[in-house]
mmCIF file of C-alpha atoms in Angstrom:
data_model
loop_
_atom_site.group_PDB
_atom_site.id
_atom_site.type_symbol
_atom_site.label_atom_id
_atom_site.label_comp_id
_atom_site.label_asym_id
_atom_site.label_seq_id
_atom_site.Cartn_x
_atom_site.Cartn_y
_atom_site.Cartn_z
ATOM 1 C CA MET V 1 54.771 195.658 125.786
ATOM 2 C CA ALA V 2 55.180 196.412 122.131
ATOM 3 C CA ALA V 3 59.252 197.431 122.501
ATOM 4 C CA ARG V 4 59.467 194.857 125.584
ATOM 5 C CA GLY V 5 59.398 192.019 123.047
ATOM 6 C CA ALA V 6 61.688 193.751 120.264
ATOM 7 C CA LYS V 7 64.168 194.177 123.415
ATOM 8 C CA ARG V 8 63.984 190.648 123.498
ATOM 9 C CA ALA V 9 64.212 189.926 120.265
ATOM 10 C CA ALA V 10 67.855 191.675 119.715
ATOM 11 C CA GLU V 11 68.525 190.834 122.477
ATOM 12 C CA ARG V 12 68.323 186.531 121.774
ATOM 13 C CA PRO V 13 71.223 186.366 119.369
ATOM 14 C CA ALA V 14 72.949 187.365 121.889
ATOM 15 C CA GLN V 15 72.579 185.458 124.197
ATOM 16 C CA ILE V 16 72.330 182.569 122.056
ATOM 17 C CA LYS V 17 75.233 183.666 121.563
ATOM 18 C CA THR V 18 77.632 183.310 124.561
ATOM 19 C CA LYS V 19 76.219 179.819 125.280
ATOM 20 C CA ARG V 20 77.803 178.297 122.594
ATOM 21 C CA ALA V 21 80.646 180.292 123.144
ATOM 22 C CA LYS V 22 80.213 178.418 126.997
ATOM 23 C CA LEU V 23 78.831 175.375 126.112
ATOM 24 C CA ASN V 24 82.488 175.206 122.814
ATOM 25 C CA GLY V 25 85.702 176.231 125.961
ATOM 26 C CA ASN V 26 83.916 173.245 128.250
ATOM 27 C CA LYS V 27 84.627 170.698 125.016
ATOM 28 C CA MET V 28 87.559 169.123 124.202
ATOM 29 C CA PRO V 29 88.335 168.248 120.825
ATOM 30 C CA GLN V 30 88.506 165.210 119.616
ATOM 31 C CA THR V 31 91.927 164.371 118.978
ATOM 32 C CA GLU V 32 93.167 165.597 122.662
ATOM 33 C CA ARG V 33 90.334 162.936 123.884
ATOM 34 C CA GLU V 34 92.747 160.164 125.588
ATOM 35 C CA THR V 35 92.631 156.856 127.362
ATOM 36 C CA LYS V 36 90.158 157.114 129.891
ATOM 37 C CA ARG V 37 90.903 153.697 133.160
ATOM 38 C CA VAL V 38 87.752 152.567 134.672
ATOM 39 C CA THR V 39 88.118 150.091 137.675
ATOM 40 C CA PHE V 40 85.579 147.317 138.911
ATOM 41 C CA THR V 41 85.333 144.046 141.001
ATOM 42 C CA LEU V 42 83.356 141.364 140.773
ATOM 43 C CA GLU V 43 79.796 140.488 142.192
ATOM 44 C CA ASN V 44 80.844 137.726 143.920
ATOM 45 C CA GLU V 45 84.327 138.585 145.432
ATOM 46 C CA GLU V 46 83.667 140.656 148.342
ATOM 47 C CA THR V 47 84.510 144.346 149.209
ATOM 48 C CA SER V 48 87.462 144.300 151.509
ATOM 49 C CA GLU V 49 90.715 146.821 151.405
ATOM 50 C CA ASN V 50 92.256 143.410 150.522
ATOM 51 C CA SER V 51 90.516 142.416 147.784
ATOM 52 C CA GLN V 52 92.301 143.848 143.886
ATOM 53 C CA THR V 53 90.300 146.084 141.718
ATOM 54 C CA ASN V 54 90.509 145.573 137.986
ATOM 55 C CA VAL V 55 91.367 148.290 135.633
ATOM 56 C CA ILE V 56 90.269 148.671 131.954
ATOM 57 C CA SER V 57 91.510 150.995 129.226
ATOM 58 C CA VAL V 58 88.259 152.614 127.195
ATOM 59 C CA PRO V 59 89.506 153.603 123.726
ATOM 60 C CA PRO V 60 88.984 157.404 122.721
ATOM 61 C CA PRO V 61 86.599 157.049 119.989
ATOM 62 C CA VAL V 62 87.755 156.046 116.830
ATOM 63 C CA SER V 63 86.166 159.256 114.797
ATOM 64 C CA THR V 64 88.572 162.532 115.575
ATOM 65 C CA GLY V 65 86.639 164.380 113.415
ATOM 66 C CA LYS V 66 83.644 166.921 113.368
ATOM 67 C CA TRP V 67 80.529 166.122 111.232
ATOM 68 C CA THR V 68 81.286 168.882 108.677
ATOM 69 C CA ASN V 69 78.863 167.838 105.498
ATOM 70 C CA LYS V 70 75.658 167.793 106.962
ATOM 71 C CA GLU V 71 73.959 167.776 103.314
ATOM 72 C CA ARG V 72 70.503 165.518 103.016
ATOM 73 C CA VAL V 73 68.860 162.875 100.658
ATOM 74 C CA LEU V 74 65.425 163.003 100.145
ATOM 75 C CA VAL V 75 64.203 159.565 99.050
ATOM 76 C CA PHE V 76 59.951 159.130 97.980
ATOM 77 C CA SER V 77 57.807 158.283 95.738
ATOM 78 C CA SER V 78 54.361 159.374 93.611
ATOM 79 C CA ARG V 79 51.744 156.950 94.175
ATOM 80 C CA GLY V 80 51.157 153.768 92.319
ATOM 81 C CA ILE V 81 54.237 152.159 93.041
ATOM 82 C CA ASN V 82 53.591 148.829 93.071
ATOM 83 C CA PHE V 83 55.790 146.307 95.894
ATOM 84 C CA ARG V 84 59.350 145.546 94.522
ATOM 85 C CA THR V 85 59.748 150.399 94.273
ATOM 86 C CA ARG V 86 58.295 150.349 98.066
ATOM 87 C CA HIS V 87 61.134 147.507 99.236
ATOM 88 C CA LEU V 88 64.019 149.435 95.911
ATOM 89 C CA MET V 89 63.216 152.488 98.285
ATOM 90 C CA GLN V 90 63.185 151.097 101.638
ATOM 91 C CA ASP V 91 67.052 149.392 100.531
ATOM 92 C CA LEU V 92 67.695 152.974 99.674
ATOM 93 C CA LYS V 93 67.181 154.922 102.960
ATOM 94 C CA THR V 94 69.328 151.115 104.637
ATOM 95 C CA MET V 95 72.432 152.681 102.346
ATOM 96 C CA MET V 96 72.071 156.073 103.276
ATOM 97 C CA PRO V 97 71.721 156.911 107.180
ATOM 98 C CA HIS V 98 71.808 160.744 105.372
ATOM 99 C CA SER V 99 68.490 160.199 104.043
ATOM 100 C CA LYS V 100 65.338 161.259 104.791
ATOM 101 C CA ALA V 101 61.900 160.029 104.142
ATOM 102 C CA ASP V 102 59.043 161.338 103.112
ATOM 103 C CA THR V 103 54.357 160.635 101.962
ATOM 104 C CA LYS V 104 53.694 160.035 99.271
ATOM 105 C CA MET V 105 52.798 162.258 96.416
ATOM 106 C CA ASP V 106 49.827 162.874 94.427
ATOM 107 C CA ARG V 107 49.718 162.233 90.820
ATOM 108 C CA LYS V 108 48.195 165.329 90.319
ATOM 109 C CA ASP V 109 50.717 167.727 92.207
ATOM 110 C CA LYS V 110 53.596 169.260 89.520
ATOM 111 C CA LEU V 111 56.894 167.818 89.144
ATOM 112 C CA PHE V 112 58.287 172.122 91.188
ATOM 113 C CA VAL V 113 56.111 171.240 94.657
ATOM 114 C CA VAL V 114 58.891 168.465 94.705
ATOM 115 C CA ASN V 115 61.798 171.528 95.789
ATOM 116 C CA GLU V 116 59.454 173.638 98.282
ATOM 117 C CA VAL V 117 59.581 170.415 99.893
ATOM 118 C CA CYS V 118 62.995 169.693 99.988
ATOM 119 C CA GLU V 119 63.340 172.975 100.955
ATOM 120 C CA ILE V 120 61.215 172.168 104.375
ATOM 121 C CA LYS V 121 62.630 169.255 105.155
ATOM 122 C CA ASN V 122 65.762 170.400 105.041
ATOM 123 C CA CYS V 123 67.812 168.251 102.210
ATOM 124 C CA ASN V 124 70.233 169.668 99.573
ATOM 125 C CA LYS V 125 70.062 166.974 97.027
ATOM 126 C CA CYS V 126 66.771 164.384 95.946
ATOM 127 C CA ILE V 127 65.685 161.226 94.670
ATOM 128 C CA PHE V 128 62.152 160.558 93.655
ATOM 129 C CA PHE V 129 60.395 157.574 92.382
ATOM 130 C CA GLU V 130 57.530 158.316 90.017
ATOM 131 C CA ALA V 131 55.745 155.515 88.824
ATOM 132 C CA LYS V 132 52.903 155.563 85.007
ATOM 133 C CA LYS V 133 50.724 152.786 84.268
ATOM 134 C CA LYS V 134 51.948 151.373 87.238
ATOM 135 C CA GLN V 135 54.625 148.951 85.048
ATOM 136 C CA ASP V 136 56.910 151.616 84.122
ATOM 137 C CA LEU V 137 58.870 153.511 86.599
ATOM 138 C CA TYR V 138 60.881 156.253 86.566
ATOM 139 C CA MET V 139 64.033 157.906 88.831
ATOM 140 C CA TRP V 140 64.426 161.405 88.808
ATOM 141 C CA ILE V 141 67.781 162.783 90.310
ATOM 142 C CA SER V 142 67.987 166.634 91.028
ATOM 143 C CA ASN V 143 70.611 168.736 92.675
ATOM 144 C CA VAL V 144 67.704 170.707 94.925
ATOM 145 C CA PRO V 145 66.962 174.449 94.310
ATOM 146 C CA HIS V 146 68.893 175.369 91.189
ATOM 147 C CA GLY V 147 69.824 171.755 89.429
ATOM 148 C CA PRO V 148 70.953 169.601 87.423
ATOM 149 C CA SER V 149 68.100 167.030 87.026
ATOM 150 C CA ALA V 150 68.399 164.452 85.494
ATOM 151 C CA LYS V 151 65.450 161.643 84.195
ATOM 152 C CA PHE V 152 66.218 157.412 84.482
ATOM 153 C CA LEU V 153 63.665 154.639 83.569
ATOM 154 C CA VAL V 154 64.331 152.084 85.713
ATOM 155 C CA GLN V 155 65.015 148.323 85.013
ATOM 156 C CA ASN V 156 65.657 145.478 85.713
ATOM 157 C CA VAL V 157 65.170 146.400 89.537
ATOM 158 C CA HIS V 158 66.086 143.450 92.610
ATOM 159 C CA THR V 159 66.509 143.912 96.202
ATOM 160 C CA LEU V 160 67.519 142.998 99.147
ATOM 161 C CA ALA V 161 65.709 140.705 99.793
ATOM 162 C CA GLU V 162 66.199 138.483 97.373
ATOM 163 C CA LEU V 163 68.359 135.507 98.038
ATOM 164 C CA LYS V 164 70.589 135.383 95.048
ATOM 165 C CA MET V 165 72.939 137.796 97.257
ATOM 166 C CA THR V 166 75.588 136.425 99.516
ATOM 167 C CA GLY V 167 77.163 139.503 100.929
ATOM 168 C CA ASN V 168 76.613 141.518 103.975
ATOM 169 C CA CYS V 169 77.651 144.485 105.706
ATOM 170 C CA LEU V 170 77.409 147.115 108.885
ATOM 171 C CA LYS V 171 74.723 148.813 107.954
ATOM 172 C CA GLY V 172 75.438 152.900 107.814
ATOM 173 C CA SER V 173 79.135 151.895 106.731
ATOM 174 C CA ARG V 174 80.734 154.644 104.653
ATOM 175 C CA PRO V 175 81.170 152.931 100.769
ATOM 176 C CA LEU V 176 83.603 153.551 97.887
ATOM 177 C CA LEU V 177 81.306 154.485 95.204
ATOM 178 C CA SER V 178 83.305 152.823 91.779
ATOM 179 C CA PHE V 179 82.866 154.851 88.309
ATOM 180 C CA ASP V 180 83.406 152.911 84.781
ATOM 181 C CA PRO V 181 86.273 155.541 83.079
ATOM 182 C CA LYS V 182 83.637 155.981 79.926
ATOM 183 C CA PHE V 183 81.933 158.632 82.838
ATOM 184 C CA ASP V 184 85.194 161.130 82.281
ATOM 185 C CA LYS V 185 85.640 160.836 79.152
ATOM 186 C CA GLU V 186 82.168 161.780 77.554
ATOM 187 C CA PRO V 187 80.441 165.426 78.658
ATOM 188 C CA HIS V 188 77.146 163.611 80.055
ATOM 189 C CA TYR V 189 78.995 161.165 81.568
ATOM 190 C CA ALA V 190 81.039 162.934 83.572
ATOM 191 C CA LEU V 191 78.127 165.461 84.356
ATOM 192 C CA LEU V 192 75.979 162.375 85.517
ATOM 193 C CA LYS V 193 79.374 162.077 88.039
ATOM 194 C CA GLU V 194 79.756 165.540 89.566
ATOM 195 C CA LEU V 195 76.108 165.028 90.085
ATOM 196 C CA PHE V 196 76.800 161.806 92.152
ATOM 197 C CA THR V 197 79.354 163.093 93.822
ATOM 198 C CA GLN V 198 78.805 167.061 93.616
ATOM 199 C CA ARG V 199 81.891 169.742 95.186
ATOM 200 C CA SER V 200 80.716 172.502 97.261
ATOM 201 C CA VAL V 201 83.337 175.146 99.111
ATOM 202 C CA ILE V 202 82.176 175.629 102.352
ATOM 203 C CA LYS V 203 85.093 178.594 104.426
ATOM 204 C CA ALA V 204 87.445 177.385 101.677
ATOM 205 C CA GLN V 205 87.195 173.007 102.288
ATOM 206 C CA PRO V 206 86.502 171.648 99.607
ATOM 207 C CA ILE V 207 83.045 169.549 100.897
ATOM 208 C CA ALA V 208 81.045 166.547 99.126
ATOM 209 C CA LYS V 209 77.556 167.039 97.877
ATOM 210 C CA ILE V 210 76.729 163.806 98.134
ATOM 211 C CA ILE V 211 73.521 161.343 97.467
ATOM 212 C CA PHE V 212 74.724 157.790 97.174
ATOM 213 C CA SER V 213 78.185 157.751 99.385
ATOM 214 C CA THR V 214 77.496 158.759 103.725
ATOM 215 C CA PRO V 215 79.054 161.856 104.528
ATOM 216 C CA ARG V 216 81.797 161.356 106.621
ATOM 217 C CA TYR V 217 82.073 161.521 110.115
ATOM 218 C CA HIS V 218 77.954 161.465 110.238
ATOM 219 C CA PRO V 219 76.225 160.619 112.921
ATOM 220 C CA LYS V 220 73.905 157.494 111.791
ATOM 221 C CA SER V 221 77.283 156.158 110.275
ATOM 222 C CA GLN V 222 80.006 153.151 111.199
ATOM 223 C CA PRO V 223 83.303 154.464 110.874
ATOM 224 C CA PHE V 224 84.280 151.215 108.889
ATOM 225 C CA VAL V 225 84.224 150.560 104.306
ATOM 226 C CA ASP V 226 83.813 147.453 104.188
ATOM 227 C CA HIS V 227 81.461 147.836 100.871
ATOM 228 C CA VAL V 228 81.589 149.610 96.925
ATOM 229 C CA LEU V 229 79.212 151.373 94.468
ATOM 230 C CA THR V 230 79.639 150.975 91.575
ATOM 231 C CA PHE V 231 78.529 152.729 88.579
ATOM 232 C CA THR V 232 78.799 150.746 84.937
ATOM 233 C CA VAL V 233 77.999 152.567 81.597
ATOM 234 C CA ALA V 234 76.752 148.950 79.493
ATOM 235 C CA ASP V 235 74.367 148.992 76.383
ATOM 236 C CA ASN V 236 74.295 152.782 76.883
ATOM 237 C CA ARG V 237 72.734 152.522 80.231
ATOM 238 C CA ILE V 238 73.929 152.224 83.891
ATOM 239 C CA TRP V 239 74.322 149.858 86.294
ATOM 240 C CA PHE V 240 74.105 150.169 89.913
ATOM 241 C CA ARG V 241 76.071 147.436 91.439
ATOM 242 C CA ASN V 242 76.781 146.834 95.130
ATOM 243 C CA TYR V 243 79.977 144.452 96.881
ATOM 244 C CA GLN V 244 80.752 143.409 99.803
ATOM 245 C CA ILE V 245 85.131 143.995 100.535
ATOM 246 C CA ILE V 246 85.603 140.055 102.165
ATOM 247 C CA GLU V 247 88.482 140.468 104.660
ATOM 248 C CA GLU V 248 90.887 137.608 103.854
ATOM 249 C CA ASP V 249 90.911 138.408 100.459
ATOM 250 C CA ALA V 250 89.051 141.849 98.867
ATOM 251 C CA SER V 251 87.500 139.653 97.474
ATOM 252 C CA LEU V 252 83.748 141.163 96.007
ATOM 253 C CA VAL V 253 80.100 139.691 96.650
ATOM 254 C CA GLU V 254 76.772 141.608 95.743
ATOM 255 C CA ILE V 255 74.974 142.660 98.383
ATOM 256 C CA GLY V 256 72.257 144.190 95.810
ATOM 257 C CA PRO V 257 70.776 146.273 95.522
ATOM 258 C CA ARG V 258 70.958 146.492 91.674
ATOM 259 C CA PHE V 259 69.560 148.532 88.983
ATOM 260 C CA VAL V 260 68.739 150.062 85.928
ATOM 261 C CA LEU V 261 69.507 153.233 84.477
ATOM 262 C CA ASN V 262 68.929 154.089 81.595
ATOM 263 C CA LEU V 263 68.621 157.939 80.868
ATOM 264 C CA ILE V 264 66.214 159.862 79.119
ATOM 265 C CA LYS V 265 67.095 163.426 79.621
ATOM 266 C CA ILE V 266 69.394 165.841 81.511
ATOM 267 C CA PHE V 267 67.952 169.083 82.934
ATOM 268 C CA GLN V 268 69.395 173.052 83.831
ATOM 269 C CA GLY V 269 66.876 173.325 86.665
ATOM 270 C CA SER V 270 65.515 170.699 89.503
ATOM 271 C CA PHE V 271 63.057 169.005 88.029
ATOM 272 C CA GLY V 272 62.485 170.781 84.871
ATOM 273 C CA GLY V 273 63.754 173.969 82.961
ATOM 274 C CA PRO V 274 66.399 173.904 79.406
ATOM 275 C CA THR V 275 67.928 170.263 78.485
ATOM 276 C CA LEU V 276 71.179 169.756 77.902
ATOM 277 C CA TYR V 277 71.307 166.496 77.024
ATOM 278 C CA GLU V 278 68.227 163.844 75.560
ATOM 279 C CA ASN V 279 69.533 159.626 75.178
ATOM 280 C CA PRO V 280 69.106 159.500 70.958
ATOM 281 C CA HIS V 281 69.128 156.081 71.330
ATOM 282 C CA PHE V 282 66.371 155.806 74.026
ATOM 283 C CA GLN V 283 62.632 154.425 73.644
ATOM 284 C CA SER V 284 59.988 154.752 75.865
ATOM 285 C CA PRO V 285 58.089 151.622 77.404
ATOM 286 C CA ASN V 286 55.053 152.784 75.642
ATOM 287 C CA MET V 287 56.715 152.672 71.456
ATOM 288 C CA GLN V 288 58.529 148.991 72.687
ATOM 289 C CA ARG V 289 55.286 147.149 73.922
ATOM 290 C CA ARG V 290 53.736 149.033 70.384
ATOM 291 C CA MET V 291 56.894 147.123 68.286
ATOM 292 C CA ILE V 292 55.747 144.088 69.916
ATOM 293 C CA ARG V 293 51.916 144.408 69.905
ATOM 294 C CA GLN V 294 52.795 144.809 65.698
ATOM 295 C CA ALA V 295 55.238 141.937 65.229
ATOM 296 C CA MET V 296 52.276 139.574 67.323
ATOM 297 C CA ALA V 297 50.119 141.863 64.709
ATOM 298 C CA ALA V 298 51.756 140.627 61.354
ATOM 299 C CA LYS V 299 52.984 136.327 62.481
ATOM 300 C CA GLN V 300 49.135 135.988 63.189
ATOM 301 C CA LYS V 301 48.204 137.905 59.880
ATOM 302 C CA GLU V 302 50.370 135.505 58.477
ATOM 303 C CA ARG V 303 49.443 132.833 59.327
ATOM 304 C CA GLN V 304 45.796 134.044 57.926
ATOM 305 C CA MET V 305 47.395 134.585 54.770
ATOM 306 C CA VAL V 306 48.534 130.956 53.850
ATOM 307 C CA LYS V 307 45.052 129.964 55.244
ATOM 308 C CA GLU V 308 43.365 131.756 52.485
ATOM 309 C CA ILE V 309 45.614 130.963 49.853
ATOM 310 C CA ARG V 310 45.740 127.238 50.846
ATOM 311 C CA LYS V 311 41.580 127.222 50.529
ATOM 312 C CA GLU V 312 41.812 129.433 46.905
ATOM 313 C CA LYS V 313 43.744 126.547 46.270
ATOM 314 C CA ARG V 314 41.543 123.890 46.802
ATOM 315 C CA LYS V 315 38.780 125.258 45.915
ATOM 316 C CA GLU V 316 41.161 125.604 41.924
ATOM 317 C CA GLU V 317 38.736 124.028 39.446
ATOM 318 C CA HIS V 318 41.921 120.779 37.891
ATOM 319 C CA GLU V 319 41.566 120.452 34.264
ATOM 320 C CA VAL V 320 39.658 117.912 33.054
ATOM 321 C CA LEU V 321 41.680 115.925 30.940
ATOM 322 C CA THR V 322 39.070 113.710 27.526
ATOM 323 C CA GLN V 323 41.939 112.163 26.864
ATOM 324 C CA ASP V 324 44.325 110.129 28.005
ATOM 325 C CA VAL V 325 48.240 110.149 26.543
ATOM 326 C CA THR V 326 48.999 106.907 27.644
ATOM 327 C CA ASP V 327 46.234 105.111 26.193
ATOM 328 C CA ASP V 328 47.453 104.133 23.261
ATOM 329 C CA VAL V 329 50.705 102.750 25.068
ATOM 330 C CA PHE V 330 50.434 99.309 24.542
ATOM 331 C CA ALA V 331 47.927 99.494 21.368
ATOM 332 C CA THR V 332 48.519 96.560 18.973
ATOM 333 C CA PRO V 333 47.624 96.713 15.687
ATOM 334 C CA ALA V 334 44.502 93.819 14.735
ATOM 335 C CA GLU V 335 45.189 92.097 12.577
ATOM 336 C CA PRO V 336 43.369 92.463 8.721
ATOM 337 C CA LYS V 337 40.673 90.250 7.107
ATOM 338 C CA GLU V 338 39.175 89.948 3.988
ATOM 339 C CA PRO V 339 36.165 90.629 3.592
ATOM 340 C CA PRO V 340 32.712 88.478 3.480
ATOM 341 C CA VAL V 341 31.837 86.735 0.445
ATOM 342 C CA GLU V 342 27.579 86.518 0.442
ATOM 343 C CA LEU V 343 27.245 83.238 -1.665
ATOM 344 C CA GLU V 344 22.615 83.352 -1.768
ATOM 345 C CA PRO V 345 20.969 86.814 -2.715
ATOM 346 C CA PRO V 346 19.127 88.720 0.005
ATOM 347 C CA GLU V 347 16.114 88.770 0.277
ATOM 348 C CA PRO V 348 14.043 91.616 -1.047
ATOM 349 C CA GLN V 349 12.612 94.308 1.265
ATOM 350 C CA SER V 350 9.047 94.886 0.375
ATOM 351 C CA THR V 351 8.303 91.667 1.997
ATOM 352 C CA LYS V 352 9.097 93.213 5.756
ATOM 353 C CA LYS V 353 7.694 95.801 5.031
ATOM 354 C CA LYS V 354 3.997 94.339 4.987
ATOM 355 C CA LEU V 355 5.584 91.863 7.206
ATOM 356 C CA ARG V 356 5.083 95.324 9.883
ATOM 357 C CA LEU V 357 2.211 96.290 8.375
ATOM 358 C CA THR V 358 0.362 93.905 9.477
ATOM 359 C CA GLU V 359 1.564 93.758 12.781
ATOM 360 C CA LEU V 360 0.034 96.792 13.105
ATOM 361 C CA LYS V 361 -3.067 96.844 11.760
ATOM 362 C CA LYS V 362 -3.851 93.730 14.106
ATOM 363 C CA ARG V 363 -2.277 95.712 17.630
ATOM 364 C CA THR V 364 -5.555 98.661 15.568
ATOM 365 C CA GLN V 365 -7.620 96.259 16.158
ATOM 366 C CA MET V 366 -7.102 95.364 19.273
ATOM 367 C CA LYS V 367 -6.729 98.205 21.015
ATOM 368 C CA ARG V 368 -10.399 99.227 19.468
ATOM 369 C CA LYS V 369 -11.580 96.567 20.976
ATOM 370 C CA GLY V 370 -10.653 96.932 23.921
ATOM 371 C CA LEU V 371 -12.841 100.345 24.289
ATOM 372 C CA ARG V 372 -15.405 99.346 23.030
#
């Protein structure tokens, strides 16, 4: 039995090859296909020999090529994201028909587990949203499994559901990617551009492993180009916008979503490894919140100091002036008076002393009588 199973396993690849050769031999290439003619009769008309049959010509399919770029992007997140991040993920999935989804990853798991998830899902690129403290959102963009990978802080998120975005486009249509001129000047931006649209050689033909753009001739894509994805650099950040191309005058109307990517680090490996670039202008949200709290505390301290100074001023004793300087301003000297002249001699002092003694004696006698 074991020998028969080994023989069957050895014969299977040959059988599969013969089947594929038969199927490919029967199929005609899309470039050689011609228009088909279909005849039909209306329901109201009676079928007779004289009745005329209507003929309709069906044109060949628009996509005359073959789907060769079979790269896939895995879009998922960690636990703890809010509703806005969830809507942003859904918008990115609708924009990219070559994307795949997966369940949320547990916070306790390390980031290297994402490489295994991508391998299971048969994905070569990954966009991973990492939530921290239920208010900070980080985005990982990685080339699985060998790298490089980049970590961004996502800010100013606006989704497709907001009424500010008035544009519209076909679902699954292929976009144009527009990059700022700085992406060709500075090396770390050039690396990010290569990460967004990386090219590999398969059968001596360059094929783009694209994250944000739709592969050519993808089964779920539309053979039209009606919107533009722009990546502009301003204030040391990457601003992502999605615009619709209007047919009349080729003007642009924003569709959404829109967000800002603040670069933190670029790693050599996938979700780790040696650091290739670290943004010197990046400031963590924890540090920003700490600076805001310190500024508020400094204002409160300043107000408290002003109150204490006012209280001390009120408690200070004011100097009491013993003599007012302005009292003598309107003082005028009195007129000189002549000394009085006494014409009669003064009374002798002895008589006054006698009268006083007699009065004291009378008072003492009266007191004695009252005590008896």
